[in-house]
Short mmCIF file of C-alpha atoms and ligand atoms in Angstrom, two decimals:
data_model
loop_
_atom_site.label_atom_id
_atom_site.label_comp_id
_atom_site.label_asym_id
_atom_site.label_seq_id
_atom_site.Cartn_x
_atom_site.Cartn_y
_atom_site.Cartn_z
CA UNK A 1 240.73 232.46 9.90
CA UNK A 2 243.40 233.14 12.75
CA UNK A 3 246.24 230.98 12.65
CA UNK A 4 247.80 229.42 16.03
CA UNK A 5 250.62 231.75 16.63
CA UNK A 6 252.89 228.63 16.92
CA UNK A 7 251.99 227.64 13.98
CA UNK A 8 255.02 229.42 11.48
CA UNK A 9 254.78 229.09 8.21
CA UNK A 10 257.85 228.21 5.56
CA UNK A 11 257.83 231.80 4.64
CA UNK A 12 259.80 232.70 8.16
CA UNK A 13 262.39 230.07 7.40
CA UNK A 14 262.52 231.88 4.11
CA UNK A 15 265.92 233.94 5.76
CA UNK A 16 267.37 231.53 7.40
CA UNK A 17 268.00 228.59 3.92
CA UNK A 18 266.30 230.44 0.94
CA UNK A 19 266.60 226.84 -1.53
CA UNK A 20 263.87 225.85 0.56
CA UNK A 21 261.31 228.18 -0.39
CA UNK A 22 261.90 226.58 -4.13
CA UNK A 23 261.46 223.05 -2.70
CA UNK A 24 258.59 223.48 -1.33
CA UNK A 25 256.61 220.45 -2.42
CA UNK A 26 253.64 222.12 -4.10
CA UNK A 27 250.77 219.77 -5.63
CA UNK A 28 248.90 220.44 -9.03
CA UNK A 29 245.71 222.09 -7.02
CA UNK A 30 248.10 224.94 -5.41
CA UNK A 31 248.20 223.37 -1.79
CA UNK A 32 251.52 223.19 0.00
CA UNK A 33 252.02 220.08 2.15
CA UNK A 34 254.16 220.88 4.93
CA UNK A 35 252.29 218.13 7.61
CA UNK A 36 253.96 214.27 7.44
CA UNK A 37 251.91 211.64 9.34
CA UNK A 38 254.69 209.03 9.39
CA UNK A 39 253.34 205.37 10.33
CA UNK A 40 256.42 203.67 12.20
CA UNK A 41 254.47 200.22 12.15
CA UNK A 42 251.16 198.54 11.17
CA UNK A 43 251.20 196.54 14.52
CA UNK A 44 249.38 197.04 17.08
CA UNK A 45 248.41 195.93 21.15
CA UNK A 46 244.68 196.28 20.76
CA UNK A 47 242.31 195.46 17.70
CA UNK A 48 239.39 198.59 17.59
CA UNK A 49 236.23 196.85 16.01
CA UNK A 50 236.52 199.70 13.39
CA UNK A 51 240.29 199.35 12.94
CA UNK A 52 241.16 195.86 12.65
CA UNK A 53 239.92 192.49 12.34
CA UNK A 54 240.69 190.51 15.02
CA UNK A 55 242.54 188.08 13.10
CA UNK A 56 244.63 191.06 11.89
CA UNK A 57 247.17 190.31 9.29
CA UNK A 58 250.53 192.05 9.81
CA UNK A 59 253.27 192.83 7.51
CA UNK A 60 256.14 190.49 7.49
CA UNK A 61 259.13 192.28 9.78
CA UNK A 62 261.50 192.20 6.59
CA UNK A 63 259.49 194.40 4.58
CA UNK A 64 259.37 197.21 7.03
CA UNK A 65 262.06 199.88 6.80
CA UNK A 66 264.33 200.39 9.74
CA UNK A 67 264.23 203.36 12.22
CA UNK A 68 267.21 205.04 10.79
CA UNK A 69 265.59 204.71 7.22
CA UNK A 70 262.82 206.35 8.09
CA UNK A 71 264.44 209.01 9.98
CA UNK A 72 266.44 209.55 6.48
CA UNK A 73 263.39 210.01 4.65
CA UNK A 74 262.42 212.01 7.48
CA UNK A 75 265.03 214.46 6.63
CA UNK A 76 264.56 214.69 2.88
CA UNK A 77 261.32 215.58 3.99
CA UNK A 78 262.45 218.40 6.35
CA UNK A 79 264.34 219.55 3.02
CA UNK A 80 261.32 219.98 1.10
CA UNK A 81 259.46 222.06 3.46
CA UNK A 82 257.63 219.46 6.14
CA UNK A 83 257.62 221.44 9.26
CA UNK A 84 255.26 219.03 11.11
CA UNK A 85 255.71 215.40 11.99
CA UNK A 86 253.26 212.94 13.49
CA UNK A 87 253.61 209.48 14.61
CA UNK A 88 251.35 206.78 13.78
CA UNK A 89 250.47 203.37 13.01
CA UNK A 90 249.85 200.61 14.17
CA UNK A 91 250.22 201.51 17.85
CA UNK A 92 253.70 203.62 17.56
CA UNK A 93 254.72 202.78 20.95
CA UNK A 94 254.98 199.47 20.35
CA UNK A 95 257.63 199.52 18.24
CA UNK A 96 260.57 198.36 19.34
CA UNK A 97 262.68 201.46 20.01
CA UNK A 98 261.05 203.74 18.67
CA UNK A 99 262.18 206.58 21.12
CA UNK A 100 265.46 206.73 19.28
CA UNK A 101 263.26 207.82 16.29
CA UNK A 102 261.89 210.55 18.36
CA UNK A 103 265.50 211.50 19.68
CA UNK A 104 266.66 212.21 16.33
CA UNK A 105 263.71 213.97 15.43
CA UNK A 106 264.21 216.13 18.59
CA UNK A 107 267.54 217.29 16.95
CA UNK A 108 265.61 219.09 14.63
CA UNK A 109 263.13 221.02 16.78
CA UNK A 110 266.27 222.24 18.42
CA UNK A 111 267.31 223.83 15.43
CA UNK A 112 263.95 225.14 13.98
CA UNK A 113 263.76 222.52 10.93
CA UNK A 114 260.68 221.34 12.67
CA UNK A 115 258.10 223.44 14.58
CA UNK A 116 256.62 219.85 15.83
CA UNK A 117 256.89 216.03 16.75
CA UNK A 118 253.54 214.91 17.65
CA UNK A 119 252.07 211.20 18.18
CA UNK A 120 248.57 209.45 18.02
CA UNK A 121 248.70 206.74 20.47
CA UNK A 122 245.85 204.23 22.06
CA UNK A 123 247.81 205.60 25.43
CA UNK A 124 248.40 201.58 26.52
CA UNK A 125 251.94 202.42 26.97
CA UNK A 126 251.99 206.34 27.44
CA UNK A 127 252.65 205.83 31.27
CA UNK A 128 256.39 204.00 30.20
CA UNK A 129 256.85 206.59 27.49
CA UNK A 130 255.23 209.98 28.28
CA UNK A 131 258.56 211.36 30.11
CA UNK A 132 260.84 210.18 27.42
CA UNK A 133 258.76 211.81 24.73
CA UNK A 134 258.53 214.99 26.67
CA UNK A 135 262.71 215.35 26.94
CA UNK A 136 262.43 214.46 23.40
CA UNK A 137 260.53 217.49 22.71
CA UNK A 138 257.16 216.50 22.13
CA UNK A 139 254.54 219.00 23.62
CA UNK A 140 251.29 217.56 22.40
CA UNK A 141 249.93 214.02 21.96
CA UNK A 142 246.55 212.56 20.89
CA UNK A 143 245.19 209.60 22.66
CA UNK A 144 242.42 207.83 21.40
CA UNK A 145 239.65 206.75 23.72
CA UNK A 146 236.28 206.32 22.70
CA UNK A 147 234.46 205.42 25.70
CA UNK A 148 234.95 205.90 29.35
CA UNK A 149 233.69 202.16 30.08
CA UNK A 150 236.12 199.49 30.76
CA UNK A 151 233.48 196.67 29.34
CA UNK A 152 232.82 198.97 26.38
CA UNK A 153 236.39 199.50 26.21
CA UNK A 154 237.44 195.81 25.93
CA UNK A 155 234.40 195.51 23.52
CA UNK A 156 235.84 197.73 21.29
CA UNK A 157 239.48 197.08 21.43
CA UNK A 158 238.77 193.89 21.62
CA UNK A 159 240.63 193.07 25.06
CA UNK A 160 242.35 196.31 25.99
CA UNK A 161 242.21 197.77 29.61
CA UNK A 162 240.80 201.26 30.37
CA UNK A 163 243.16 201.87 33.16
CA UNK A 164 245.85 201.38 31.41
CA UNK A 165 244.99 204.07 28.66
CA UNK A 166 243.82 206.34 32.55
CA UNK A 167 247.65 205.70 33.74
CA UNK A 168 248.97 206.98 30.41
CA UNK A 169 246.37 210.35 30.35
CA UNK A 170 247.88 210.69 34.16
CA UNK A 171 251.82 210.07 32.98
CA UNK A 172 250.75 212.23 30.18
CA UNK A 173 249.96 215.44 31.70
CA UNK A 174 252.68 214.59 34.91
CA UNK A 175 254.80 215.05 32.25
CA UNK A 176 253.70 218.44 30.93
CA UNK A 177 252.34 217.33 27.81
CA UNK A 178 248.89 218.54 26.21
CA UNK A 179 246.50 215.85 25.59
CA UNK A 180 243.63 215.79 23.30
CA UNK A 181 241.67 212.67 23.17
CA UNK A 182 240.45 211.44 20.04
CA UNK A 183 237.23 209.38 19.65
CA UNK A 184 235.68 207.78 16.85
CA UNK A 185 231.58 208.57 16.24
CA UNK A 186 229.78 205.41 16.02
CA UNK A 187 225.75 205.30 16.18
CA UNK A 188 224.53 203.91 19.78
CA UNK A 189 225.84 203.85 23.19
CA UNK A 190 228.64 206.62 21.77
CA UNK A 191 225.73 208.89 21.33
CA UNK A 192 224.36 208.08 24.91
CA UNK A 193 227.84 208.72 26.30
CA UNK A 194 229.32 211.75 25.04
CA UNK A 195 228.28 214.13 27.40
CA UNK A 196 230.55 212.18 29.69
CA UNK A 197 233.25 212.00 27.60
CA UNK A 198 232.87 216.20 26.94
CA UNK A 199 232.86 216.67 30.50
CA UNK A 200 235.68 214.19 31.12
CA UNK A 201 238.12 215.71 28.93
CA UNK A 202 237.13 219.33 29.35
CA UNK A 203 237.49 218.65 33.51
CA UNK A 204 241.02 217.52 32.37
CA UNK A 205 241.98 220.34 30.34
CA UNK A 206 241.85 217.96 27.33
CA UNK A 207 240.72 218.97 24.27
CA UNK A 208 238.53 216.41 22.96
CA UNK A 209 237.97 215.78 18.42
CA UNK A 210 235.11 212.97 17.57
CA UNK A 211 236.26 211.34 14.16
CA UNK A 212 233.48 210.53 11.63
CA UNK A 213 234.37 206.53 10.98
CA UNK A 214 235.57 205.89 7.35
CA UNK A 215 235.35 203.20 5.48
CA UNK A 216 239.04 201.71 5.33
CA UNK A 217 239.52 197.84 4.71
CA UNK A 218 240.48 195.46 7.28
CA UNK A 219 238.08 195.97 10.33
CA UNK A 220 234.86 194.10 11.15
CA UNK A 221 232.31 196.86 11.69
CA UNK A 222 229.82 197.12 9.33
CA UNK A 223 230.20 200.87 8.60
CA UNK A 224 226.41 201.42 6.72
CA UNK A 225 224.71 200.44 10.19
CA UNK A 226 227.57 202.11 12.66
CA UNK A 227 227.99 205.22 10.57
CA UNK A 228 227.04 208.68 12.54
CA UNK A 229 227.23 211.79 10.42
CA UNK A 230 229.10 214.28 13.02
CA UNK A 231 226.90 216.97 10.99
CA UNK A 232 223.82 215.76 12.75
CA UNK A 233 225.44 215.07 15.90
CA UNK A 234 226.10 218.66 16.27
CA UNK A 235 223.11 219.88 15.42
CA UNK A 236 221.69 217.30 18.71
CA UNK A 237 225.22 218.55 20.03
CA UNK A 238 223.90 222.59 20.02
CA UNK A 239 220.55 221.36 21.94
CA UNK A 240 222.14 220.67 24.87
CA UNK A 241 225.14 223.01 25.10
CA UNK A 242 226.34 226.34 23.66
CA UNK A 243 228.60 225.84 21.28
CA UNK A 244 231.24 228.98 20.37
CA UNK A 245 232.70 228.08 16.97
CA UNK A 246 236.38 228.98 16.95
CA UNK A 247 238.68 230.51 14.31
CA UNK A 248 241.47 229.01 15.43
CA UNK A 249 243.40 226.26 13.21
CA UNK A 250 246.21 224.08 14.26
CA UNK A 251 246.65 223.46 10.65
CA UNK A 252 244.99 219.70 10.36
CA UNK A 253 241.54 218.78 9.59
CA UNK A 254 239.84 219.82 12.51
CA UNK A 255 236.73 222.45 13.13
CA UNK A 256 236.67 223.34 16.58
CA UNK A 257 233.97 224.95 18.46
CA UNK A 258 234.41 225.78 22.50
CA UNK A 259 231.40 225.03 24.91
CA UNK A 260 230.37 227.69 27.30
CA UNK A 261 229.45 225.49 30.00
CA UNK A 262 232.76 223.31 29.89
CA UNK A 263 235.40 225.82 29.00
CA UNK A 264 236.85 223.54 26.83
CA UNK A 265 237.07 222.75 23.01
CA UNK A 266 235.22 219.81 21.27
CA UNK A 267 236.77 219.14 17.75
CA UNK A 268 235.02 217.91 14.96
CA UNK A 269 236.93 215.77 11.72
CA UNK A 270 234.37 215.26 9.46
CA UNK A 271 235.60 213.78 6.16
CA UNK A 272 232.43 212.07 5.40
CA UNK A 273 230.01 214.85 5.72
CA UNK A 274 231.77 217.86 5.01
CA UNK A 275 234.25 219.60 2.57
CA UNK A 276 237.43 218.40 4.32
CA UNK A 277 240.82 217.93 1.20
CA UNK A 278 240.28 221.78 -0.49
CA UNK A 279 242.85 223.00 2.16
CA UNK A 280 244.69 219.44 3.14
CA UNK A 281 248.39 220.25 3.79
CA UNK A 282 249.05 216.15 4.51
CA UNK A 283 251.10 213.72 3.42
CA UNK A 284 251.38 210.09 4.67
CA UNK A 285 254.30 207.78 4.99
CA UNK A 286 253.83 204.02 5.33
CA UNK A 287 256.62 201.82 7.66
CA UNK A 288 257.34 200.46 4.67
CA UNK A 289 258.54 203.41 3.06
CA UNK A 290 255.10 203.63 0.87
CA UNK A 291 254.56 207.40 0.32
CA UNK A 292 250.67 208.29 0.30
CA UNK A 293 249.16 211.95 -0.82
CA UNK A 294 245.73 211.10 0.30
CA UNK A 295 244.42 208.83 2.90
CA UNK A 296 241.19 208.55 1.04
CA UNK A 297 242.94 207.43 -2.29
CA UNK A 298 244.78 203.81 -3.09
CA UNK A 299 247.64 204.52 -4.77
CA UNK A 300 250.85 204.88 -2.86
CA UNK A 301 254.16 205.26 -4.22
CA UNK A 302 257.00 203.25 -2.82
CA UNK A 303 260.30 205.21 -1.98
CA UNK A 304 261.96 202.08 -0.67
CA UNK A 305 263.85 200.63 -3.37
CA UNK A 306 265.24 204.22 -4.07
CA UNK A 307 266.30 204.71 -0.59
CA UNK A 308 268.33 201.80 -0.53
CA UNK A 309 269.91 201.73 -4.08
CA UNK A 310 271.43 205.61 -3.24
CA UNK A 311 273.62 206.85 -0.51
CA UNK A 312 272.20 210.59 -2.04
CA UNK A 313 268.52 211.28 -1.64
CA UNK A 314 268.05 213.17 -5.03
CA UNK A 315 265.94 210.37 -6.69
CA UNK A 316 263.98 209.94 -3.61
CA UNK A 317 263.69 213.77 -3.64
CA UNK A 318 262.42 213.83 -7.43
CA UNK A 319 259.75 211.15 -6.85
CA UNK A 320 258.48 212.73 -3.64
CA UNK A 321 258.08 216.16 -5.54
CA UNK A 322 256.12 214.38 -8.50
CA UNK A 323 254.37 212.55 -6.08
CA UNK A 324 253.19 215.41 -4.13
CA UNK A 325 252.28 217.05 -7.25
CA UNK A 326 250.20 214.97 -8.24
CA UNK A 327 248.02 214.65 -4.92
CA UNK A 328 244.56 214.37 -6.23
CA UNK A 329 241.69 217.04 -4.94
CA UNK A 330 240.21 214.80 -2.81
CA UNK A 331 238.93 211.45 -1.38
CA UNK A 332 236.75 209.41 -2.83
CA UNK A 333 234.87 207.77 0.60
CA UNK A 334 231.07 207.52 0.50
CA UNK A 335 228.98 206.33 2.72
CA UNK A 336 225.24 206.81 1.94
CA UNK A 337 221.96 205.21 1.78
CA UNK A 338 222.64 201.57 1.04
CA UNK A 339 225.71 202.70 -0.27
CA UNK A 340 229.60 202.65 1.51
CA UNK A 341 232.24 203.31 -0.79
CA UNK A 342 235.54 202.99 1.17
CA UNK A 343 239.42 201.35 0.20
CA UNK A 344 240.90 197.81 0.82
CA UNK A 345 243.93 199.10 2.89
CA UNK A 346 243.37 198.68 6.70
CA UNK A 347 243.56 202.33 8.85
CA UNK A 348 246.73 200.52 10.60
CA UNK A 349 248.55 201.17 7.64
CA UNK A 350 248.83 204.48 6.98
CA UNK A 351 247.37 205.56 10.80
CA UNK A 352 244.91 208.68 11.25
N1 SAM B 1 246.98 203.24 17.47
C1 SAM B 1 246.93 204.63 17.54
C2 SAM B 1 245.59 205.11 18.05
O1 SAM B 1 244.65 204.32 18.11
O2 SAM B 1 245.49 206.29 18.39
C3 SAM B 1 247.28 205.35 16.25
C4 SAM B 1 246.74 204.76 14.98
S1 SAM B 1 244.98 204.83 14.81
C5 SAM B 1 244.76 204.09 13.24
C6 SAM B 1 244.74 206.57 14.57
C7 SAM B 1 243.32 207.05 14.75
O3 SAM B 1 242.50 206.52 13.74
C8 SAM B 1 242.69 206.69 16.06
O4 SAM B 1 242.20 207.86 16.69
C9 SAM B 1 241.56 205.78 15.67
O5 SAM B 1 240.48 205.89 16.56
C10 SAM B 1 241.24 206.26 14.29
N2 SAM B 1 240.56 205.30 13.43
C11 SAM B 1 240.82 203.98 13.27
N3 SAM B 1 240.01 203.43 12.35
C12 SAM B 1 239.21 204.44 11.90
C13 SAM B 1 238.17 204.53 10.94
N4 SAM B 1 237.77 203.47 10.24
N5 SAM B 1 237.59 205.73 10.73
C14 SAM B 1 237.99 206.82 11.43
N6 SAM B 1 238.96 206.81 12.34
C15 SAM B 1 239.57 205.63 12.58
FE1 SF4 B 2 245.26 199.80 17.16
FE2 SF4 B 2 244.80 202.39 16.95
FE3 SF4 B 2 243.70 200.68 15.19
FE4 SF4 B 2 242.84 200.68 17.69
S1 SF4 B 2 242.69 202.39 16.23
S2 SF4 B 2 243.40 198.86 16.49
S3 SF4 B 2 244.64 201.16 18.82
S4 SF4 B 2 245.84 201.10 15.44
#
């Protein structure tokens, strides 16, 4: 397997601070998590019918940890050998303020800490925010948009407005940033419309990933009926289009394959239907300082109460490590037959 050239490895920052090599935070099954997905808030603008309920429950404000915490923890982090950082949620942009977050962050892709800041965003308010995050040093975002229908699009948000998420892909790439769109696969008029979403995003020069849904707590689809194995859909996929599987790895989940007639690459996440934790180099953060090793797993550790009772970090530091540790192989998700076994805890709290 090639890996992206941009994509160094903790071994060339071996030179430059050699403790870090032995912090590396290393789990029982040999894997090396170097990846954060960092959830700045379990709010969010829209309510996706596979999400959220629309009744959604939020967390009270209190219990969520302030920006500068979690740009601490951020750091301790950094320390330990994360080299990648993605925001999440919740909708990040909607956080109040959350571009100071990003600004601090940038400090540290100016110094080769971090190789990348990345964000997964609905794009409602990438036109405000798309220039800020570029000067802040972010090069690629993800924007999720599952259809290119505005009535499907309120249907599934709920009440959302395609041309906002439109003015945010434009801002996006004014800006210089790479976009890939994300989309979740859901049986039905999905299936009808993805040729038109392929050629959308390939037309764009946007990458495009379809996400297998999984079955997280909290939203009102019913996942047995909605469920679409993205196994099968590529097999319908390599019917109507020649599909060039590619060796490349940006280091997440992803299989990509590029199609001939398009150019461009089509990603595929499939945690449901295939082997997708025996190389997982993730680990989550909640905003409220929970610290997850698997999305697929209840179980999260809090690193709150630490945070606060220590100006130092080395307790937080010695619970991450056993934390990591003790990642477990995999998920436990099923969906089959009459069966769906999934978690209580809603997507929005840990983000994708
Ligand atoms: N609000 C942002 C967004 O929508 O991009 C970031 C958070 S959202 C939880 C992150 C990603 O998770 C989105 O691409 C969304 O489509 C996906 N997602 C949400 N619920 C899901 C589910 N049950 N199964 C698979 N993907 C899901
Ligand atoms: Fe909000 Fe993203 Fe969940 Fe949709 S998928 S409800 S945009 S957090």
């Amino acid at each position: 397997m090639t890996v992206d050239p941009k994509h160094k490895t903790n071994d060339d920052c071996r030179k430059r601070d050699p403790e870090r090599q032995n912090r590396l935070l290393r789990d029982q099954f040999g894997r090396t998590a170097t990846y954060l997905r960092l959830s700045v808030t379990d709010r969010c603008d829209l309510r996706c019918t596979y999400c959220m309920a629309e009744n959604m429950t939020f967390l009270p404000r209190k219990d969520l940890l302030s920006l500068e915490e979690l740009y601490r923890l951020t750091t301790i982090f950094m320390e330990h050998g994360v080299r990648k950082i993605r925001l999440t949620g919740g909708e990040p942009l909607v956080r109040k303020n959350v571009m100071s977050l990003f600004e601090n962050l940038s400090r540290h892709l100016a110094n080769g800490d971090l190789d990348e800041v990345t964000l997964t965003t609905n794009g409602s308010l990438l036109s405000r925010y798309a220039r800020d995050l570029a000067r802040f040093g972010v090069k690629r975002v993800n924007v999720s948009l599952d259809t290119l229908d505005g009535d499907r699009y309120r249907a599934i948000t709920r009440w959302g407005s395609i041309n906002r998420v439109f003015a945010g892909l434009d801002a996006a790439q004014d800006a210089g940033l790479h976009v890939k769109l994300n989309a979740v696969a859901q049986k039905g008029a999905f299936e009808k419309e993805l040729n038109d979403l392929i050629r959308f995003a390939h037309g764009r020069g946007m990458d495009l990933t379809l996400i297998e849904e999984m079955p997280l707590g909290g939203a009102a689809s019913c996942r047995h009926s909605s469920f679409l194995s993205l196994a099968d859909l590529r097999h319908r996929l390599e019917q109507e289009w020649s599909l060039e599987p590619l060796a490349v790895t940006t280091g997440g989940p992803a299989k990509y394959v590029r199609i001939s007639e398009t150019g461009g690459r089509l990603g595929f996440i499939t945690p449901m239907s295939c082997d997708f934790c025996s190389d997982c180099n993730r680990i989550r953060l909640s905003c409220t300082g929970e610290l997850y090793t698997c999305m697929g797993q209840e179980g999260g550790l809090s690193l709150r109460d630490a945070l606060r009772q220590s100006d130092g970090n080395e307790i937080v530091a010695q619970l991450l490590r056993q934390k990591v540790f003790e990642k477990p192989s995999g998920h436990d998700f099923l969906i089959e037959d009459r069966q769906v076994r999934g978690l209580t805890r809603a997507m929005s709290t840990l983000g994708g």
